[in-house]
């Protein structure tokens, strides 16, 4: 069965849901109305819904008429702390909060997919679980669903993001690295107090920190292999309390982005050593902390990648597959993908002819809504094709 025609029939429903979500955005972990809306829609379709007492988001379960494996489709549902500047009938009604990334689209597309899958239950060999996930923008909150055992019975997982760098009518489900990890580090440079006119009697933490900032940049091109994409950025330097005294403590806060899982594990020690050696030249000592965020997102399961590409072609047509370079942005879908074999892709929603070209996280972000019906179709097609391929 192919869902292209059914997807076209869901256009009004999917766009209507997207506009409701867009007008009622909620920040991560606070998606109460959003979850209630999704639950109501799923239950109206006859879908069993699981909610949680301590977190937002929900899971719908569609059991096919025949036994088989279990596949999960994931959509994130949270908005961003951005004041919307668009002028439209469904503009955000919440000051300072906006769906500026497309998660409203994802939730709407997955609801559309649910409608199609419910109608096709007699052809489903297995079970489809629909994860409406909270708080993707926070970083690793998807772990809660893993910790609650929501993926324990899942055999395969698929996620998708509307993407402003990909043209409408196309989609991307490439093999290999798609997004980087997103880790943080905090380095405290500690010196010794002295007056500004007798610096030799102390240790200037500000100078030690400056040396550490420069030295940390050397990790990228002197410790890291040239063929491994790596970003090490110090974004904040905090310290120095008086202009007539040497700084006794300066804090550096930064981020690390890489696709190399093994090299990533070495970064805490590398950062500590490089900063320590640089600061020691000025008599300072170092304390460091490394906070692991979402891991790299890598499409490393060939079978799932091929099923996803096939689903896109069935819904969008031949020639729809677009190329997209790997990106150093992050996506906490990777936390789920560490638990279950998974594939992640991008649905094009850029349409220059319509003036829809703003990037994600921009107060004027918009999408080509005509593409959302196809996103719903790709979700549904992937689930059916995966289960059909593995039917007993």
Short mmCIF file of C-alpha atoms in Angstrom, two decimals:
data_model
loop_
_atom_site.label_atom_id
_atom_site.label_comp_id
_atom_site.label_asym_id
_atom_site.label_seq_id
_atom_site.Cartn_x
_atom_site.Cartn_y
_atom_site.Cartn_z
CA UNK A 1 0.00 0.00 0.00
CA UNK A 2 1.20 3.50 -0.82
CA UNK A 3 0.05 6.53 1.16
CA UNK A 4 0.47 9.31 -1.39
CA UNK A 5 -3.24 9.68 -2.14
CA UNK A 6 -4.20 9.33 1.50
CA UNK A 7 -1.63 12.00 2.38
CA UNK A 8 -3.26 14.44 -0.03
CA UNK A 9 -6.57 13.82 1.70
CA UNK A 10 -5.02 14.77 5.06
CA UNK A 11 -3.82 18.20 3.90
CA UNK A 12 -6.49 20.29 5.64
CA UNK A 13 -6.29 18.27 8.85
CA UNK A 14 -2.50 18.44 9.09
CA UNK A 15 -2.34 22.16 8.34
CA UNK A 16 -5.17 22.84 10.79
CA UNK A 17 -3.32 20.98 13.56
CA UNK A 18 -0.08 22.75 12.72
CA UNK A 19 -1.75 26.14 12.99
CA UNK A 20 -3.28 25.27 16.36
CA UNK A 21 0.13 24.21 17.68
CA UNK A 22 1.72 27.33 16.22
CA UNK A 23 -0.80 29.62 17.89
CA UNK A 24 -0.39 27.85 21.25
CA UNK A 25 3.37 27.29 21.70
CA UNK A 26 4.77 25.95 24.95
CA UNK A 27 8.36 25.67 26.14
CA UNK A 28 10.07 22.36 26.86
CA UNK A 29 8.71 20.37 29.83
CA UNK A 30 5.70 22.73 29.93
CA UNK A 31 3.78 21.38 26.94
CA UNK A 32 0.58 20.75 28.90
CA UNK A 33 -1.99 22.10 26.43
CA UNK A 34 -0.04 20.63 23.54
CA UNK A 35 -0.07 17.16 25.11
CA UNK A 36 -3.78 17.45 25.94
CA UNK A 37 -4.57 18.43 22.34
CA UNK A 38 -2.59 15.50 20.95
CA UNK A 39 -4.21 13.07 23.39
CA UNK A 40 -7.69 14.27 22.44
CA UNK A 41 -6.98 13.92 18.72
CA UNK A 42 -5.49 10.43 19.07
CA UNK A 43 -8.32 9.17 21.26
CA UNK A 44 -10.84 10.52 18.75
CA UNK A 45 -9.17 8.25 16.19
CA UNK A 46 -9.45 5.28 18.54
CA UNK A 47 -5.74 5.24 19.35
CA UNK A 48 -4.61 4.07 22.78
CA UNK A 49 -2.66 6.87 24.50
CA UNK A 50 -0.07 6.70 27.27
CA UNK A 51 0.65 9.85 29.27
CA UNK A 52 2.95 10.38 32.24
CA UNK A 53 2.48 11.89 35.69
CA UNK A 54 5.88 13.57 35.84
CA UNK A 55 6.65 14.60 32.24
CA UNK A 56 4.77 15.98 29.26
CA UNK A 57 4.45 14.36 25.87
CA UNK A 58 2.61 11.13 25.16
CA UNK A 59 2.72 7.89 23.20
CA UNK A 60 -0.01 6.59 20.94
CA UNK A 61 -0.17 2.90 20.05
CA UNK A 62 -1.76 1.49 16.90
CA UNK A 63 -2.01 -2.31 16.86
CA UNK A 64 -2.31 -3.83 13.43
CA UNK A 65 -4.64 -6.67 12.51
CA UNK A 66 -1.68 -9.04 12.21
CA UNK A 67 1.17 -9.86 14.62
CA UNK A 68 4.64 -8.56 13.93
CA UNK A 69 7.37 -6.20 15.01
CA UNK A 70 7.02 -2.78 16.63
CA UNK A 71 8.12 0.44 14.96
CA UNK A 72 8.15 3.87 16.59
CA UNK A 73 7.69 7.23 14.87
CA UNK A 74 8.87 10.29 16.78
CA UNK A 75 7.87 13.96 16.66
CA UNK A 76 9.08 16.66 19.05
CA UNK A 77 6.52 19.18 20.33
CA UNK A 78 8.23 22.05 22.20
CA UNK A 79 8.64 25.69 21.16
CA UNK A 80 11.36 28.31 21.71
CA UNK A 81 11.71 31.47 23.86
CA UNK A 82 11.46 33.78 20.81
CA UNK A 83 9.06 36.65 20.15
CA UNK A 84 7.33 35.96 16.83
CA UNK A 85 7.43 38.70 14.19
CA UNK A 86 5.24 37.01 11.58
CA UNK A 87 1.84 38.49 10.76
CA UNK A 88 -0.67 35.71 10.18
CA UNK A 89 -4.00 34.48 11.51
CA UNK A 90 -2.32 31.76 13.57
CA UNK A 91 0.51 33.85 15.05
CA UNK A 92 1.72 32.84 18.51
CA UNK A 93 -0.69 33.89 21.25
CA UNK A 94 1.99 33.49 23.92
CA UNK A 95 4.29 36.52 24.29
CA UNK A 96 7.96 35.61 23.95
CA UNK A 97 7.29 32.01 22.87
CA UNK A 98 7.22 30.76 19.29
CA UNK A 99 7.39 27.60 17.20
CA UNK A 100 10.47 28.85 15.37
CA UNK A 101 11.98 25.46 14.60
CA UNK A 102 9.13 23.44 13.10
CA UNK A 103 8.11 21.19 15.96
CA UNK A 104 4.51 22.30 15.42
CA UNK A 105 4.85 20.77 11.95
CA UNK A 106 6.26 17.52 13.29
CA UNK A 107 3.41 17.03 15.76
CA UNK A 108 0.83 17.81 13.08
CA UNK A 109 2.45 15.47 10.55
CA UNK A 110 2.51 12.62 13.05
CA UNK A 111 -1.18 13.15 13.83
CA UNK A 112 -1.86 12.98 10.11
CA UNK A 113 0.16 9.77 9.89
CA UNK A 114 -1.88 8.36 12.78
CA UNK A 115 -5.10 8.93 10.83
CA UNK A 116 -3.73 7.08 7.82
CA UNK A 117 -2.35 4.20 9.86
CA UNK A 118 -5.58 3.73 11.78
CA UNK A 119 -7.44 3.51 8.47
CA UNK A 120 -4.91 0.91 7.28
CA UNK A 121 -4.93 -1.30 10.40
CA UNK A 122 -6.04 -4.35 8.43
CA UNK A 123 -2.81 -4.16 6.43
CA UNK A 124 -0.47 -3.61 9.37
CA UNK A 125 1.65 -6.57 10.46
CA UNK A 126 2.72 -5.46 13.92
CA UNK A 127 2.44 -2.34 16.03
CA UNK A 128 3.15 1.34 15.44
CA UNK A 129 4.02 3.54 18.41
CA UNK A 130 3.81 7.33 18.04
CA UNK A 131 6.11 9.28 20.35
CA UNK A 132 5.21 12.94 20.81
CA UNK A 133 8.35 14.00 22.65
CA UNK A 134 8.75 16.95 24.97
CA UNK A 135 11.66 19.35 25.33
CA UNK A 136 13.93 18.57 22.39
CA UNK A 137 15.38 22.08 22.58
CA UNK A 138 16.68 21.43 26.10
CA UNK A 139 19.03 18.74 24.90
CA UNK A 140 18.69 15.32 26.51
CA UNK A 141 15.14 15.18 27.89
CA UNK A 142 14.31 12.37 25.47
CA UNK A 143 16.17 10.15 27.94
CA UNK A 144 13.07 10.12 30.16
CA UNK A 145 11.18 7.99 27.65
CA UNK A 146 14.10 5.57 27.52
CA UNK A 147 14.31 5.42 31.31
CA UNK A 148 10.57 4.71 31.52
CA UNK A 149 10.97 1.71 29.23
CA UNK A 150 8.94 3.21 26.37
CA UNK A 151 11.38 1.86 23.80
CA UNK A 152 11.95 -1.57 25.33
CA UNK A 153 9.58 -3.28 22.89
CA UNK A 154 10.57 -1.18 19.86
CA UNK A 155 12.46 -2.79 16.97
CA UNK A 156 13.03 0.30 14.82
CA UNK A 157 12.67 4.06 15.14
CA UNK A 158 12.19 6.86 12.62
CA UNK A 159 12.30 10.64 13.07
CA UNK A 160 12.08 13.58 10.72
CA UNK A 161 12.58 17.36 10.79
CA UNK A 162 11.19 19.98 8.43
CA UNK A 163 14.25 21.73 7.09
CA UNK A 164 14.65 25.29 5.85
CA UNK A 165 17.84 24.50 3.92
CA UNK A 166 16.10 21.91 1.75
CA UNK A 167 13.68 22.81 -1.05
CA UNK A 168 10.01 21.93 -0.99
CA UNK A 169 9.21 18.71 -2.80
CA UNK A 170 12.39 17.00 -1.64
CA UNK A 171 13.60 15.05 1.37
CA UNK A 172 16.90 13.80 2.74
CA UNK A 173 17.65 10.44 4.38
CA UNK A 174 21.38 10.06 3.81
CA UNK A 175 23.68 7.46 5.31
CA UNK A 176 26.30 8.43 7.87
CA UNK A 177 26.74 11.39 10.23
CA UNK A 178 23.88 13.88 10.17
CA UNK A 179 24.32 16.00 13.30
CA UNK A 180 27.08 16.40 15.88
CA UNK A 181 27.13 15.93 19.62
CA UNK A 182 26.47 18.97 21.80
CA UNK A 183 28.66 18.94 24.91
CA UNK A 184 29.56 21.72 27.35
CA UNK A 185 32.67 22.37 29.40
CA UNK A 186 33.42 24.67 32.31
CA UNK A 187 37.04 25.53 33.10
CA UNK A 188 37.92 27.53 36.21
CA UNK A 189 41.30 29.26 36.18
CA UNK A 190 42.51 30.05 39.70
CA UNK A 191 45.22 32.61 40.44
CA UNK A 192 46.60 34.56 43.43
CA UNK A 193 45.64 38.06 44.52
CA UNK A 194 48.05 40.99 44.10
CA UNK A 195 47.87 44.70 43.37
CA UNK A 196 47.96 45.81 39.74
CA UNK A 197 51.31 47.53 40.23
CA UNK A 198 52.94 44.41 41.75
CA UNK A 199 51.72 41.61 39.47
CA UNK A 200 54.85 39.56 40.09
CA UNK A 201 53.61 38.91 43.64
CA UNK A 202 50.47 37.12 42.45
CA UNK A 203 49.12 35.03 39.61
CA UNK A 204 46.71 36.70 37.20
CA UNK A 205 43.80 34.35 36.47
CA UNK A 206 42.63 36.63 33.68
CA UNK A 207 45.89 36.27 31.77
CA UNK A 208 45.93 32.54 32.49
CA UNK A 209 42.38 32.27 31.17
CA UNK A 210 43.26 34.23 28.03
CA UNK A 211 46.13 31.85 27.38
CA UNK A 212 43.79 28.89 27.94
CA UNK A 213 41.26 30.24 25.43
CA UNK A 214 43.93 30.48 22.73
CA UNK A 215 45.37 27.07 23.61
CA UNK A 216 41.95 25.38 23.49
CA UNK A 217 41.55 26.45 19.86
CA UNK A 218 44.69 24.46 19.08
CA UNK A 219 42.85 21.22 19.89
CA UNK A 220 40.99 21.50 16.60
CA UNK A 221 44.02 21.63 14.31
CA UNK A 222 46.86 20.16 16.34
CA UNK A 223 45.39 17.34 18.47
CA UNK A 224 42.36 16.45 16.37
CA UNK A 225 42.80 14.59 13.06
CA UNK A 226 42.30 16.86 10.01
CA UNK A 227 39.55 14.63 8.58
CA UNK A 228 37.45 14.80 11.76
CA UNK A 229 35.06 17.76 11.92
CA UNK A 230 35.42 19.39 15.33
CA UNK A 231 34.27 22.63 16.94
CA UNK A 232 35.67 23.86 20.27
CA UNK A 233 34.25 27.24 21.19
CA UNK A 234 34.69 29.27 24.38
CA UNK A 235 31.51 31.32 24.51
CA UNK A 236 31.84 32.97 27.92
CA UNK A 237 34.64 34.32 30.11
CA UNK A 238 33.52 35.41 33.58
CA UNK A 239 35.73 36.89 36.28
CA UNK A 240 37.93 39.79 37.46
CA UNK A 241 36.21 41.77 40.21
CA UNK A 242 38.36 44.92 40.41
CA UNK A 243 40.46 46.93 37.98
CA UNK A 244 43.26 47.50 40.52
CA UNK A 245 43.73 43.87 41.61
CA UNK A 246 44.73 40.72 39.79
CA UNK A 247 41.86 38.37 39.06
CA UNK A 248 41.88 35.39 41.40
CA UNK A 249 39.36 33.28 39.48
CA UNK A 250 38.05 33.31 35.91
CA UNK A 251 35.51 30.87 34.51
CA UNK A 252 35.42 29.75 30.89
CA UNK A 253 32.29 28.14 29.46
CA UNK A 254 32.25 26.54 26.04
CA UNK A 255 30.91 23.87 23.73
CA UNK A 256 32.28 20.89 21.81
CA UNK A 257 30.76 19.55 18.59
CA UNK A 258 32.04 16.44 16.85
CA UNK A 259 30.76 13.37 14.99
CA UNK A 260 33.51 11.02 16.22
CA UNK A 261 32.17 9.00 19.14
CA UNK A 262 35.54 7.65 20.34
CA UNK A 263 37.34 11.00 20.08
CA UNK A 264 34.47 12.64 21.95
CA UNK A 265 35.18 10.39 24.95
CA UNK A 266 38.73 11.80 25.13
CA UNK A 267 37.65 15.46 25.14
CA UNK A 268 37.25 15.90 28.93
CA UNK A 269 40.88 14.98 29.56
CA UNK A 270 42.17 16.84 26.50
CA UNK A 271 40.46 20.07 27.54
CA UNK A 272 41.67 19.76 31.12
CA UNK A 273 45.29 19.12 30.08
CA UNK A 274 45.45 21.88 27.46
CA UNK A 275 43.91 24.48 29.79
CA UNK A 276 46.08 23.38 32.72
CA UNK A 277 49.32 23.61 30.73
CA UNK A 278 48.41 27.03 29.32
CA UNK A 279 47.40 28.50 32.68
CA UNK A 280 50.42 27.03 34.48
CA UNK A 281 52.73 29.29 32.48
CA UNK A 282 51.26 32.21 34.48
CA UNK A 283 51.25 30.43 37.85
CA UNK A 284 47.56 29.51 37.73
CA UNK A 285 45.78 26.24 38.43
CA UNK A 286 42.73 24.74 36.73
CA UNK A 287 39.53 22.92 37.67
CA UNK A 288 37.41 21.59 34.84
CA UNK A 289 34.01 20.02 34.30
CA UNK A 290 32.70 18.35 31.14
CA UNK A 291 28.97 17.85 30.56
CA UNK A 292 27.98 15.33 27.90
CA UNK A 293 24.90 16.36 25.91
CA UNK A 294 23.21 14.60 22.99
CA UNK A 295 25.53 12.21 21.22
CA UNK A 296 26.25 12.44 17.47
CA UNK A 297 23.28 11.54 15.27
CA UNK A 298 24.42 8.99 12.70
CA UNK A 299 22.31 7.06 10.18
CA UNK A 300 24.27 3.84 10.49
CA UNK A 301 21.54 1.27 9.79
CA UNK A 302 21.53 0.72 6.04
CA UNK A 303 18.25 -1.18 5.92
CA UNK A 304 16.32 1.57 7.73
CA UNK A 305 17.94 4.27 5.60
CA UNK A 306 16.82 2.47 2.44
CA UNK A 307 13.27 1.99 3.73
CA UNK A 308 13.08 5.69 4.60
CA UNK A 309 14.34 6.74 1.18
CA UNK A 310 11.87 4.38 -0.45
CA UNK A 311 9.04 5.84 1.59
CA UNK A 312 10.00 9.36 0.53
CA UNK A 313 10.04 8.37 -3.14
CA UNK A 314 6.62 6.70 -2.89
CA UNK A 315 5.11 9.85 -1.37
CA UNK A 316 7.04 12.66 -3.08
CA UNK A 317 7.94 10.94 -6.35
CA UNK A 318 11.09 10.01 -8.22
CA UNK A 319 13.89 12.55 -8.00
CA UNK A 320 12.78 13.80 -4.58
CA UNK A 321 15.93 12.77 -2.71
CA UNK A 322 18.12 15.77 -1.92
CA UNK A 323 21.68 15.99 -0.64
CA UNK A 324 22.42 17.70 2.66
CA UNK A 325 25.81 18.05 4.33
CA UNK A 326 26.25 16.86 7.89
CA UNK A 327 25.72 19.65 10.42
CA UNK A 328 27.27 20.62 13.74
CA UNK A 329 23.87 21.37 15.22
CA UNK A 330 22.54 18.74 17.62
CA UNK A 331 19.35 16.70 18.00
CA UNK A 332 18.37 14.66 21.05
CA UNK A 333 16.81 12.02 18.79
CA UNK A 334 20.32 10.58 19.08
CA UNK A 335 19.58 9.63 22.70
CA UNK A 336 16.72 7.44 21.48
CA UNK A 337 18.85 6.08 18.63
CA UNK A 338 21.40 4.79 21.15
CA UNK A 339 18.66 2.49 22.46
CA UNK A 340 17.00 1.37 19.22
CA UNK A 341 18.15 1.07 15.56
CA UNK A 342 17.02 4.32 13.98
CA UNK A 343 16.98 6.60 10.94
CA UNK A 344 16.55 10.36 10.84
CA UNK A 345 15.72 12.60 7.90
CA UNK A 346 14.74 16.05 6.70
CA UNK A 347 11.67 17.24 4.79
CA UNK A 348 12.21 20.27 2.57
CA UNK A 349 10.02 23.29 3.38
CA UNK A 350 11.99 26.10 1.70
CA UNK A 351 10.10 27.83 -1.11
CA UNK A 352 11.77 30.93 -2.52
CA UNK A 353 8.87 31.61 -4.88
CA UNK A 354 6.61 32.02 -1.85
CA UNK A 355 9.20 34.02 0.07
CA UNK A 356 9.69 31.20 2.59
CA UNK A 357 13.42 31.25 3.25
CA UNK A 358 13.95 32.18 6.91
CA UNK A 359 16.20 29.87 8.89
CA UNK A 360 15.29 27.94 12.00
CA UNK A 361 15.19 29.80 15.34
CA UNK A 362 14.40 33.07 13.54
CA UNK A 363 11.43 35.25 14.63
CA UNK A 364 10.21 35.25 11.01
CA UNK A 365 10.53 31.48 10.55
CA UNK A 366 7.82 30.03 8.32
CA UNK A 367 7.27 26.82 6.38
CA UNK A 368 5.71 25.76 3.10
CA UNK A 369 2.62 24.18 4.63
CA UNK A 370 1.78 22.32 1.42
CA UNK A 371 4.65 19.95 2.23
CA UNK A 372 3.31 18.84 5.59
CA UNK A 373 0.81 16.38 4.13
CA UNK A 374 3.74 14.63 2.46
CA UNK A 375 5.63 14.51 5.75
CA UNK A 376 2.64 12.73 7.26
CA UNK A 377 2.67 10.32 4.34
CA UNK A 378 6.38 9.56 4.74
CA UNK A 379 5.90 8.80 8.43
CA UNK A 380 3.06 6.38 7.68
CA UNK A 381 4.78 4.83 4.65
CA UNK A 382 7.96 4.13 6.58
CA UNK A 383 6.07 2.37 9.37
CA UNK A 384 4.04 0.21 6.99
CA UNK A 385 7.01 -0.67 4.79
CA UNK A 386 9.22 -1.61 7.72
CA UNK A 387 6.58 -3.84 9.28
CA UNK A 388 5.66 -5.36 5.93
CA UNK A 389 9.30 -6.20 5.21
CA UNK A 390 9.57 -8.06 8.51
CA UNK A 391 6.19 -9.74 8.63
CA UNK A 392 6.19 -13.41 9.58
#
